[in-house]
PDB file of C-alpha atoms in Angstrom:
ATOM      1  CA  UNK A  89     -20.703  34.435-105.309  1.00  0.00           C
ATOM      2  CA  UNK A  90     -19.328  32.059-102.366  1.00  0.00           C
ATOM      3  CA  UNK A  91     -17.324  30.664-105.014  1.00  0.00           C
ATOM      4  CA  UNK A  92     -15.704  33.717-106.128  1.00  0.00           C
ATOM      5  CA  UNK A  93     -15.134  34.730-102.009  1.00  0.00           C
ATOM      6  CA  UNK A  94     -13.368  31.207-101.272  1.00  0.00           C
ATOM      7  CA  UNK A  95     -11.176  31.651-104.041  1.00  0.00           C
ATOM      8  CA  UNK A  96     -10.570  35.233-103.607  1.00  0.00           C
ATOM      9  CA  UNK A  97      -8.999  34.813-100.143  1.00  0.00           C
ATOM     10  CA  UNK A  98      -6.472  32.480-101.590  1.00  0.00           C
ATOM     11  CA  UNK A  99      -4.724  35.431-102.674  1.00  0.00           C
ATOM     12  CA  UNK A 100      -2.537  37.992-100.683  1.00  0.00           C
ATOM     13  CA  UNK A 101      -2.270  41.433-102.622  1.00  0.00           C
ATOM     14  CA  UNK A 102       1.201  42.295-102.798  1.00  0.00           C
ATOM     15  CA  UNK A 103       0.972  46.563-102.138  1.00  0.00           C
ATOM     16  CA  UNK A 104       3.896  47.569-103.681  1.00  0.00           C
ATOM     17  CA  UNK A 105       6.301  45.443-106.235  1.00  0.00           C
ATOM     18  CA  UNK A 106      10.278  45.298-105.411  1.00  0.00           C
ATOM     19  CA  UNK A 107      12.171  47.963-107.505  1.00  0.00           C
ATOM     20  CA  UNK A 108      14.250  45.356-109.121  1.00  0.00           C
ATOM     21  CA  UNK A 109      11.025  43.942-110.758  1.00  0.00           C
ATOM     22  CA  UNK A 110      10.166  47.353-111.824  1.00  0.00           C
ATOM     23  CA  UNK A 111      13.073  48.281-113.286  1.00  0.00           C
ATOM     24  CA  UNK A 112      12.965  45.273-115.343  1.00  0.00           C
ATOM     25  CA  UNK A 113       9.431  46.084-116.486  1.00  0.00           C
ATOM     26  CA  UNK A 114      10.106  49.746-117.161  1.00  0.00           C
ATOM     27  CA  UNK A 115      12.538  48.615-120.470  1.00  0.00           C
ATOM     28  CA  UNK A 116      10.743  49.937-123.380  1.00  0.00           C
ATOM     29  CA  UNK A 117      13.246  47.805-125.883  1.00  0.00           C
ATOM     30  CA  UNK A 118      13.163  44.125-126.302  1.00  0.00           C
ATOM     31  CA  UNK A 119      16.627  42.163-126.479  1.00  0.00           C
ATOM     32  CA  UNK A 120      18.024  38.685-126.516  1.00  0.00           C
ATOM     33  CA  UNK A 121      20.159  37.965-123.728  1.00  0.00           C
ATOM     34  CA  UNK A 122      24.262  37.390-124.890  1.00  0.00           C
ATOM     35  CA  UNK A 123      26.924  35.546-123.263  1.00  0.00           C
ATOM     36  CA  UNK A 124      29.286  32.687-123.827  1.00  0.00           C
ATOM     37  CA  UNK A 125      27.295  29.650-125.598  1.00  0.00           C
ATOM     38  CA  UNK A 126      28.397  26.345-123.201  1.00  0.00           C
ATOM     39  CA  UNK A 127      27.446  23.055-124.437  1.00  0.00           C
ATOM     40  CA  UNK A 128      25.322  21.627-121.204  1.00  0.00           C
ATOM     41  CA  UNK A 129      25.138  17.537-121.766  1.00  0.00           C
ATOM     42  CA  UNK A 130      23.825  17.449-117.977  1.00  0.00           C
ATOM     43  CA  UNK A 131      20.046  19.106-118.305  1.00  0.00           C
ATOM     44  CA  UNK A 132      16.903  18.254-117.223  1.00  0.00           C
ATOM     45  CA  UNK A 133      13.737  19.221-115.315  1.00  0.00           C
ATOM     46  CA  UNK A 134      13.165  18.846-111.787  1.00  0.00           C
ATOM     47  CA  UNK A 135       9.239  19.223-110.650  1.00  0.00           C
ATOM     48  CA  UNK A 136       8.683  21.404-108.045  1.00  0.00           C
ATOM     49  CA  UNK A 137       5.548  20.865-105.728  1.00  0.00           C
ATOM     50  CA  UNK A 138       1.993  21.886-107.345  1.00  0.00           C
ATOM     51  CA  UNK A 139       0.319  25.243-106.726  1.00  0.00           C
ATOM     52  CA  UNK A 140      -3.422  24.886-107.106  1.00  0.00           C
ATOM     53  CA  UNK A 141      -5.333  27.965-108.052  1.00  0.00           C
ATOM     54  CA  UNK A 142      -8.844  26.411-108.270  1.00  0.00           C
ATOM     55  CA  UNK A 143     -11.286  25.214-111.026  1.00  0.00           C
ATOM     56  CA  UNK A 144     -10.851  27.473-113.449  1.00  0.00           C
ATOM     57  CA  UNK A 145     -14.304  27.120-115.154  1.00  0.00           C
ATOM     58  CA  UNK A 146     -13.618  26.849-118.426  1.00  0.00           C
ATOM     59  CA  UNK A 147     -15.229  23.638-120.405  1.00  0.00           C
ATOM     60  CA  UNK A 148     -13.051  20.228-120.161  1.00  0.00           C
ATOM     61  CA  UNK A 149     -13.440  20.155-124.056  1.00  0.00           C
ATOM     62  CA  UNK A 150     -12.419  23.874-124.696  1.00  0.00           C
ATOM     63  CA  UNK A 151      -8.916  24.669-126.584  1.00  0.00           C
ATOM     64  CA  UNK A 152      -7.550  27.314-123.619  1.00  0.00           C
ATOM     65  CA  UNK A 153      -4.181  28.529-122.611  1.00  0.00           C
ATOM     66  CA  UNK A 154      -4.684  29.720-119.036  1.00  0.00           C
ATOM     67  CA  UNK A 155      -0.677  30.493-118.505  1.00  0.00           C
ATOM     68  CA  UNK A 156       1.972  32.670-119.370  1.00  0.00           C
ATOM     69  CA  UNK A 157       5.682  33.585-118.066  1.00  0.00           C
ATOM     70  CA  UNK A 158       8.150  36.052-118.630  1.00  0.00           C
ATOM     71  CA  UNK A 159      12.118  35.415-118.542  1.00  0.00           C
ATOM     72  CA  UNK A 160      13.244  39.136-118.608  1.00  0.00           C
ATOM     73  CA  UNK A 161      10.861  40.234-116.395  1.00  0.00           C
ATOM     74  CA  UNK A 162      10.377  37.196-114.000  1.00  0.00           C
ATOM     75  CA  UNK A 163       6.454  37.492-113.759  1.00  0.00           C
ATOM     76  CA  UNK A 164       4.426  34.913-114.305  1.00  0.00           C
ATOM     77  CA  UNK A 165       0.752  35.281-115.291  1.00  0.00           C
ATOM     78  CA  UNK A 166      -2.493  32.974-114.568  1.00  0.00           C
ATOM     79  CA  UNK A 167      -5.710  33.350-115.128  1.00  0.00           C
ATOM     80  CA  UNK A 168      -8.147  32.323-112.437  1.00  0.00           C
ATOM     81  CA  UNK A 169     -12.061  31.922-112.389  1.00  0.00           C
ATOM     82  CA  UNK A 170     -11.964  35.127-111.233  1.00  0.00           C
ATOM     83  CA  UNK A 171      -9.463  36.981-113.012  1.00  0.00           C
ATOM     84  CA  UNK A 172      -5.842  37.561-113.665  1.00  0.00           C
ATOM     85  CA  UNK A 173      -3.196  36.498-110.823  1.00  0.00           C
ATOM     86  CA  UNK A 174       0.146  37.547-111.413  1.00  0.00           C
ATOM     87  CA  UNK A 175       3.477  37.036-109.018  1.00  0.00           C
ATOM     88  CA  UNK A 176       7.309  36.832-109.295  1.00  0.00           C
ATOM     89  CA  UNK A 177       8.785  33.640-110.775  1.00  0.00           C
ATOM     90  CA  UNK A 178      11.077  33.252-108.362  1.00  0.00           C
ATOM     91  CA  UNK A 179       8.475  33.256-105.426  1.00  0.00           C
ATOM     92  CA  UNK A 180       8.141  29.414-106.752  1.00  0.00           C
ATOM     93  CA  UNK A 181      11.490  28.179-105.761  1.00  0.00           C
ATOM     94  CA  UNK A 182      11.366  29.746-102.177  1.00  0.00           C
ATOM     95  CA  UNK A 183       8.278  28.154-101.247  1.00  0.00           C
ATOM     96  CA  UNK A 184       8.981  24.769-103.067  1.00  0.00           C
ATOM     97  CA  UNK A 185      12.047  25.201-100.069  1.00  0.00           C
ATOM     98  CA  UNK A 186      10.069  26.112 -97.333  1.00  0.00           C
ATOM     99  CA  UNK A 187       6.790  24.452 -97.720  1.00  0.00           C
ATOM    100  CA  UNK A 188       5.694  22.165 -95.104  1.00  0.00           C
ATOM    101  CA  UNK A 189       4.675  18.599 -96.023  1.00  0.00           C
ATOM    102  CA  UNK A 190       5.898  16.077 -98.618  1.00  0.00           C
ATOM    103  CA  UNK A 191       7.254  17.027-101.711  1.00  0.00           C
ATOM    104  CA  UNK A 192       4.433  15.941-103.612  1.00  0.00           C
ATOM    105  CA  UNK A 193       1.953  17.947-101.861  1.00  0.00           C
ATOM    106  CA  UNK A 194       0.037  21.089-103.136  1.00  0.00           C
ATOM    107  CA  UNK A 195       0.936  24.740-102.234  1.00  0.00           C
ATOM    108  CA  UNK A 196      -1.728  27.230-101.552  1.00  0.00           C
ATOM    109  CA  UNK A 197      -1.505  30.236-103.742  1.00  0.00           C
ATOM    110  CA  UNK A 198      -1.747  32.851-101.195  1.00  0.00           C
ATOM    111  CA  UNK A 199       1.990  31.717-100.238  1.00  0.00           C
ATOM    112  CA  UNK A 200       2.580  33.067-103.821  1.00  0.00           C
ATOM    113  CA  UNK A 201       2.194  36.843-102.520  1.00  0.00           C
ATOM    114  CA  UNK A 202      -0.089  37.455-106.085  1.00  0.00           C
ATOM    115  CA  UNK A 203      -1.761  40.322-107.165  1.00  0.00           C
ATOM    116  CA  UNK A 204      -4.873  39.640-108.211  1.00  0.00           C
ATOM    117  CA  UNK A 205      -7.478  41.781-110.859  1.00  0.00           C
ATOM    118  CA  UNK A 206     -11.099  40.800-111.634  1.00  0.00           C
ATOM    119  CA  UNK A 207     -12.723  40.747-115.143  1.00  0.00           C
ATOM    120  CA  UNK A 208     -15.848  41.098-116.273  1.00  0.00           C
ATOM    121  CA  UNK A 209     -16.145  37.564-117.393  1.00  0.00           C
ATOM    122  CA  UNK A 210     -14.473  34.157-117.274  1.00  0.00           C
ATOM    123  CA  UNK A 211     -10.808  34.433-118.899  1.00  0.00           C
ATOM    124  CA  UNK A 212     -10.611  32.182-121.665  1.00  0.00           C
ATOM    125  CA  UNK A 213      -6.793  32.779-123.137  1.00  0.00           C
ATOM    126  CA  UNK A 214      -4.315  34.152-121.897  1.00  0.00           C
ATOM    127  CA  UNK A 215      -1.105  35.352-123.899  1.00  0.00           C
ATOM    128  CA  UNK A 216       1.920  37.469-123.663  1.00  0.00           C
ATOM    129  CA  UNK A 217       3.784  39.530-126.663  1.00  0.00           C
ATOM    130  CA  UNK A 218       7.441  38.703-127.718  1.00  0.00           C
ATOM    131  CA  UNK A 219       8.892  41.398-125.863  1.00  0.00           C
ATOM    132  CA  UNK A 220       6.512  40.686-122.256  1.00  0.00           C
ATOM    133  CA  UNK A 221       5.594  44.052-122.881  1.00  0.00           C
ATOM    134  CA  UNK A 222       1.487  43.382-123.913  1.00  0.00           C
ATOM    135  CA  UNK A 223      -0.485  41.238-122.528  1.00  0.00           C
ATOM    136  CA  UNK A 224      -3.613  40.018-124.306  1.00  0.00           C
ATOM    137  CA  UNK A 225      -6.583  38.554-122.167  1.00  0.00           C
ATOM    138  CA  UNK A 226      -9.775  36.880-124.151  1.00  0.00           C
ATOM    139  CA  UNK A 227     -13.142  36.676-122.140  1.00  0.00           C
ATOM    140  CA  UNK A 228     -16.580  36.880-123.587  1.00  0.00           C
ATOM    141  CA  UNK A 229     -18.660  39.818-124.088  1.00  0.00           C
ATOM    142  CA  UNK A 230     -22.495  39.021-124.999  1.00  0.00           C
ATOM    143  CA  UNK A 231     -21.285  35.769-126.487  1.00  0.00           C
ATOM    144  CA  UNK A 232     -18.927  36.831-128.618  1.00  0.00           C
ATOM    145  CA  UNK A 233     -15.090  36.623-127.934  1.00  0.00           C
ATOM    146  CA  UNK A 234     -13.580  39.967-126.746  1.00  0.00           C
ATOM    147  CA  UNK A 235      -9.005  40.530-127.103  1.00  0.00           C
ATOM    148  CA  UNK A 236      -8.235  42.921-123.860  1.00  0.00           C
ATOM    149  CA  UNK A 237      -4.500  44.138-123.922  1.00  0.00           C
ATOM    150  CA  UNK A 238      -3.207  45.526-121.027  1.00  0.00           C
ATOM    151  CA  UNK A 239       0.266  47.229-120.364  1.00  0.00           C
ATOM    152  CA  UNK A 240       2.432  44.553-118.422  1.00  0.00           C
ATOM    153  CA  UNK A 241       4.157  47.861-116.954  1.00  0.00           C
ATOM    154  CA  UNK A 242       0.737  49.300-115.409  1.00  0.00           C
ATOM    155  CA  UNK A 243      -0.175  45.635-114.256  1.00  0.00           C
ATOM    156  CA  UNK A 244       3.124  45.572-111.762  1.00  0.00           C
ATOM    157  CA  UNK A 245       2.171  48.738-110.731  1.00  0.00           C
ATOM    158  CA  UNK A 246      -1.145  48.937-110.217  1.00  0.00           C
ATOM    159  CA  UNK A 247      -2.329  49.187-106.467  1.00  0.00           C
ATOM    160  CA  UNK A 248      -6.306  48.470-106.787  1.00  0.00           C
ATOM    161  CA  UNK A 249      -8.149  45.015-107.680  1.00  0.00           C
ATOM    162  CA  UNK A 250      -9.167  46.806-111.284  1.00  0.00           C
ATOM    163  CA  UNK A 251      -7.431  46.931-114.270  1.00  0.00           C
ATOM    164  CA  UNK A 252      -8.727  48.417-117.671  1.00  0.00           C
ATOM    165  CA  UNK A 253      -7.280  47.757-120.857  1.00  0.00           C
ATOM    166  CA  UNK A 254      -5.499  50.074-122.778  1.00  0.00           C
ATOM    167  CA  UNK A 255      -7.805  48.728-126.164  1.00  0.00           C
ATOM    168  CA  UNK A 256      -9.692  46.205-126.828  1.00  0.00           C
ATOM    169  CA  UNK A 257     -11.701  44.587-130.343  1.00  0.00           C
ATOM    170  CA  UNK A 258     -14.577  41.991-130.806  1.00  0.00           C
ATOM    171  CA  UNK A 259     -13.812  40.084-133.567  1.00  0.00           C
ATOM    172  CA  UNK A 260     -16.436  40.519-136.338  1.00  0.00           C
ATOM    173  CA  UNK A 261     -17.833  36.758-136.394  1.00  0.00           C
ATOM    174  CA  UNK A 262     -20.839  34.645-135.364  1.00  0.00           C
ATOM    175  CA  UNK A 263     -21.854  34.724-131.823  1.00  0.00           C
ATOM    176  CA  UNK A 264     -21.144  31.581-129.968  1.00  0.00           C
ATOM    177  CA  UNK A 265     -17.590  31.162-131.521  1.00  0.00           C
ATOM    178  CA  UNK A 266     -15.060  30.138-129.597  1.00  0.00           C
ATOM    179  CA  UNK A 267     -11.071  30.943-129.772  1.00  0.00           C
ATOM    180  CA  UNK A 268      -8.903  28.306-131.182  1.00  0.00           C
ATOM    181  CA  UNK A 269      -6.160  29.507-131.166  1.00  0.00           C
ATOM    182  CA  UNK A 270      -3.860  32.854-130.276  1.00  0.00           C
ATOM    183  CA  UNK A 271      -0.222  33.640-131.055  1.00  0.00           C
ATOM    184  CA  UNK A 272       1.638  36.533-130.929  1.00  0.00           C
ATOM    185  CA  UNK A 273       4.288  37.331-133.470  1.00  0.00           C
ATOM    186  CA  UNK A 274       8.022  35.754-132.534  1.00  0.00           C
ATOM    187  CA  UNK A 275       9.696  38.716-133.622  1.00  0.00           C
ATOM    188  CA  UNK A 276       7.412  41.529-133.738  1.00  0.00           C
ATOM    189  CA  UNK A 277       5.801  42.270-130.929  1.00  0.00           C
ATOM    190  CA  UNK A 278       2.818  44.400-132.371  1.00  0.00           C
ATOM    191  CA  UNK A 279       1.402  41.673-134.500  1.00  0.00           C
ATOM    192  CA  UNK A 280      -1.122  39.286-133.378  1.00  0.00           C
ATOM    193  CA  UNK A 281      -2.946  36.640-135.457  1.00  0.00           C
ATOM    194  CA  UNK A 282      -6.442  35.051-134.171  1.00  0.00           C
ATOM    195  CA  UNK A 283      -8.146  31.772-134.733  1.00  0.00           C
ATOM    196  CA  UNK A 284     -11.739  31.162-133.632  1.00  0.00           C
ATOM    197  CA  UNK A 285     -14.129  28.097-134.214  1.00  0.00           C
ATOM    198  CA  UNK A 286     -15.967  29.787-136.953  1.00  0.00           C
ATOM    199  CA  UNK A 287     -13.335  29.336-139.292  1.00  0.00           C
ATOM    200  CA  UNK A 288     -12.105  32.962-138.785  1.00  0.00           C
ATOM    201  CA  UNK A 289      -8.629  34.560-138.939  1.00  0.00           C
ATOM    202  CA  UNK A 290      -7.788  37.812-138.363  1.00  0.00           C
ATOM    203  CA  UNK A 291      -3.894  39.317-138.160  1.00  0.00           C
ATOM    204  CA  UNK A 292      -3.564  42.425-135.669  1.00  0.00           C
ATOM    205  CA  UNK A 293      -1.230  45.531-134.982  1.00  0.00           C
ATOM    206  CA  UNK A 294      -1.422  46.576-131.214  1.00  0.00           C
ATOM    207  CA  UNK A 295       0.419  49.713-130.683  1.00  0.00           C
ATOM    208  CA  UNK A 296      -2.232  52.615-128.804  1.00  0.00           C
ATOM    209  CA  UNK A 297      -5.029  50.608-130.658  1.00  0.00           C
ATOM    210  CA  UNK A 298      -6.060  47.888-132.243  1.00  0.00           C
ATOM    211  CA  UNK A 299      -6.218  47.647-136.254  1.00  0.00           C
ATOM    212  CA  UNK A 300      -6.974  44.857-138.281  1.00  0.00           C
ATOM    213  CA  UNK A 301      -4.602  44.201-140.769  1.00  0.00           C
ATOM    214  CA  UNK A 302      -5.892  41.264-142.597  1.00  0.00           C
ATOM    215  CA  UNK A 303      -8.825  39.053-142.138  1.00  0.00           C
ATOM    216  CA  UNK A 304     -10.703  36.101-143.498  1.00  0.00           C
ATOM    217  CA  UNK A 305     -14.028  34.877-141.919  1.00  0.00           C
ATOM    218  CA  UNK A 306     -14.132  31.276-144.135  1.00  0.00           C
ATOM    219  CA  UNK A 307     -11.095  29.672-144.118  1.00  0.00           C
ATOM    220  CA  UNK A 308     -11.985  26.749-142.232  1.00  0.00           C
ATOM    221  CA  UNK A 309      -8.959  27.774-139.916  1.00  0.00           C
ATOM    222  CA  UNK A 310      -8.935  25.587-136.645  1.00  0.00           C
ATOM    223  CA  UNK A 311      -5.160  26.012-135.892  1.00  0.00           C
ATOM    224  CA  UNK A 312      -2.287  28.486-136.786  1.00  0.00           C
ATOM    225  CA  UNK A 313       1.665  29.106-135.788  1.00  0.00           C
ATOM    226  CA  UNK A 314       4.023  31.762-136.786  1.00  0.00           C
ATOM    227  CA  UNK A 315       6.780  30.589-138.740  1.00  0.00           C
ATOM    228  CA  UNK A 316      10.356  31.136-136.563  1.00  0.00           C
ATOM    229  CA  UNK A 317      11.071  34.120-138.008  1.00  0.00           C
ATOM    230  CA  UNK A 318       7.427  35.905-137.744  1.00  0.00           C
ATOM    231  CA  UNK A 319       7.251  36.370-142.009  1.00  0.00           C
ATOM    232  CA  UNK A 320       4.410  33.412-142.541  1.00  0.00           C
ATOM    233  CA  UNK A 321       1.644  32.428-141.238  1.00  0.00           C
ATOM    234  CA  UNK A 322       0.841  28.369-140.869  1.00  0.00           C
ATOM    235  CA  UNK A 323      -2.934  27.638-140.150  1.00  0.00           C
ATOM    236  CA  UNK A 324      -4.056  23.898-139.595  1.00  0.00           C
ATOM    237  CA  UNK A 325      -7.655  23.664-141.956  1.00  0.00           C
ATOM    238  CA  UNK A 326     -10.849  21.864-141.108  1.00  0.00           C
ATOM    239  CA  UNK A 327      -9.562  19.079-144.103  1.00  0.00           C
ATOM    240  CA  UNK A 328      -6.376  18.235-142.430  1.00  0.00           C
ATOM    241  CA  UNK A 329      -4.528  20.414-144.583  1.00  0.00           C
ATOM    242  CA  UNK A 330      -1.895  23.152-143.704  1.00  0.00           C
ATOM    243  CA  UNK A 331      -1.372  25.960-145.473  1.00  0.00           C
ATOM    244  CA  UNK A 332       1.008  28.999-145.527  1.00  0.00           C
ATOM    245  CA  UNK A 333       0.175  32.326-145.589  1.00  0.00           C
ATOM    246  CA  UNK A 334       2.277  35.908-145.376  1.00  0.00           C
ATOM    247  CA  UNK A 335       0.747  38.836-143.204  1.00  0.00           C
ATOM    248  CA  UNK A 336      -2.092  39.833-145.512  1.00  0.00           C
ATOM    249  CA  UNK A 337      -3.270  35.812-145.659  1.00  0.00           C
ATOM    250  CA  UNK A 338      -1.942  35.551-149.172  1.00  0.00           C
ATOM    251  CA  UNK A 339      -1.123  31.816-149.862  1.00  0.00           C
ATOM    252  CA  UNK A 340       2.370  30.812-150.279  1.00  0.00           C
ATOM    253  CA  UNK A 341       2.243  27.199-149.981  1.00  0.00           C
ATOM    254  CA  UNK A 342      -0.263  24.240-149.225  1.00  0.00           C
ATOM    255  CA  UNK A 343       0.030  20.861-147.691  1.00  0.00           C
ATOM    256  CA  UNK A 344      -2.388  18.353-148.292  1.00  0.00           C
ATOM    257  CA  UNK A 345      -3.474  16.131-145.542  1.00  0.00           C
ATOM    258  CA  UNK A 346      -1.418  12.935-145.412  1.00  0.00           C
ATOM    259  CA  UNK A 347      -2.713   9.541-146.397  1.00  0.00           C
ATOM    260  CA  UNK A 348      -1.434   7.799-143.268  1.00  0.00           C
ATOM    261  CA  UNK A 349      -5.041   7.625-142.012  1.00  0.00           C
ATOM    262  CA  UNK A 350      -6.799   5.721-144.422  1.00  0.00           C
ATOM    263  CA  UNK A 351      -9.295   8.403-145.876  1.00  0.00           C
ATOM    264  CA  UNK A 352     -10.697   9.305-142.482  1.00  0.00           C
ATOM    265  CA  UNK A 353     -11.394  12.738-142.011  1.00  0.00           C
ATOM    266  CA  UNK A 354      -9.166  15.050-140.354  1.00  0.00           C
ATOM    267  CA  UNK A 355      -8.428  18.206-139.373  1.00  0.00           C
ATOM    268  CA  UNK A 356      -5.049  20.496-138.320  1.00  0.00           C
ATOM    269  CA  UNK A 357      -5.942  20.704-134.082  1.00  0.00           C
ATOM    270  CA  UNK A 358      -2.255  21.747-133.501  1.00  0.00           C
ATOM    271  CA  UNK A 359       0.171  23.424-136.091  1.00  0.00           C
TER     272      UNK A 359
END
């Protein structure tokens, strides 16, 4: 469509990524950075001017997360109207420098040097594993949500517009649904848990494929968090309560809603 064109030549394909950003990419083990801890009193953030990718077509109202970065690897990942957009973090800073205009103007992307991929439909979510390693992109598929994991390795090097996924599920749930909420595992980075409007949770183990390992189609879910460590499961409820579950959605502990709002209803949005 002309819509898809105009925003499509926003975006310069970069043909070949540096070797220092592949070599980055091409570590198969995840590790915290060391080094000396130094107390910094002096710290804040400084914003830089605005890139603007476009409308990205998803509903005002809907619960998306359209963004995702990577430290070790510094790649940082957006999804567009379009597709997926991905470029080098540090691409930012040198353009925020040489950018004409005041410092409150926008940025057009193509100064970004992005790759850019096309999907079959409008990219709702948008999430990246513990170790930057997987990277899981939600669209719809005959009106039902569809998880799409790609290798972030074969996304720096791919040279074509086209990217397939490595695997791929529909969650089994009522068409129409919509995603609430998606988090990847702090600590291990094959486990995924899912939230969708429905009321629907489902925990998942990405390796070659997808399995479910636990799931639970009426729990009234409409939030959920990993705990720091990745061993429970928090998942805000349609009542307002929050409850705590392990990997195979056993309950460990419940919070009731709290009284502080006079007996309206609530419900957990954010956990």
């Amino acid at each position: 469509s002309g819509a898809h064109q105009k925003e499509s030549t926003k975006f310069a394909a970069l043909s070949s990524p540096p070797a220092s950003v592949l070599q980055r990419v091409e570590r198969r083990t995840w590790s915290r950075m060391s080094g000396p801890v130094r107390d910094v009193k002096d710290f804040w953030f400084k914003q830089l001017r605005k890139v603007e990718f476009g409308d990205p077509g998803v509903p005002g109202d809907a619960r998306v997360s359209l963004l995702a970065c990577s430290s070790l690897h510094g790649l940082t990942f957006v999804a567009t109207r379009i597709g997926l957009c991905v470029f080098e973090t540090a691409v930012l800073d040198e353009v925020n420098k040489t950018a004409g205009g005041p410092q409150s103007s926008h940025v057009d992307a193509s100064l970004l040097k992005a790759k850019e991929f096309r999907t079959p439909s409008l990219p709702l979510h948008l999430s990246l594993s513990c170790d930057s390693l997987t990277l899981c992109l939600a669209w719809r598929d005959d009106s039902r949500i569809s998880l799409n994991f790609f290798d972030v390795r074969a996304v720096v090097q791919a040279t074509s517009s086209s990217l397939q996924p490595f695997c791929s599920i529909v969650p089994n749930t009522m068409q129409g649904a919509g995603l609430c909420g998606l988090k990847w595992n702090p600590t291990s980075p094959d486990l995924l848990a899912v939230s969708l409007s429905s009321g629907g949770v489902y925990v998942l183990e990405v390796k070659e494929d997808v399995k479910v390992l636990a799931s639970k189609t009426d729990m009234g879910a409409t939030s959920l968090c990993w705990s720091p460590k990745g061993k429970q499961l928090a998942l805000g409820l349609k009542n307002g309560s929050v409850v705590q579950y392990n990997h195979k959605t056993s309950t460990q502990k419940c919070h009731a809603c709290p009284d502080a709002f006079g007996g309206e209803p609530q419900q957990g949005n954010q956990v």
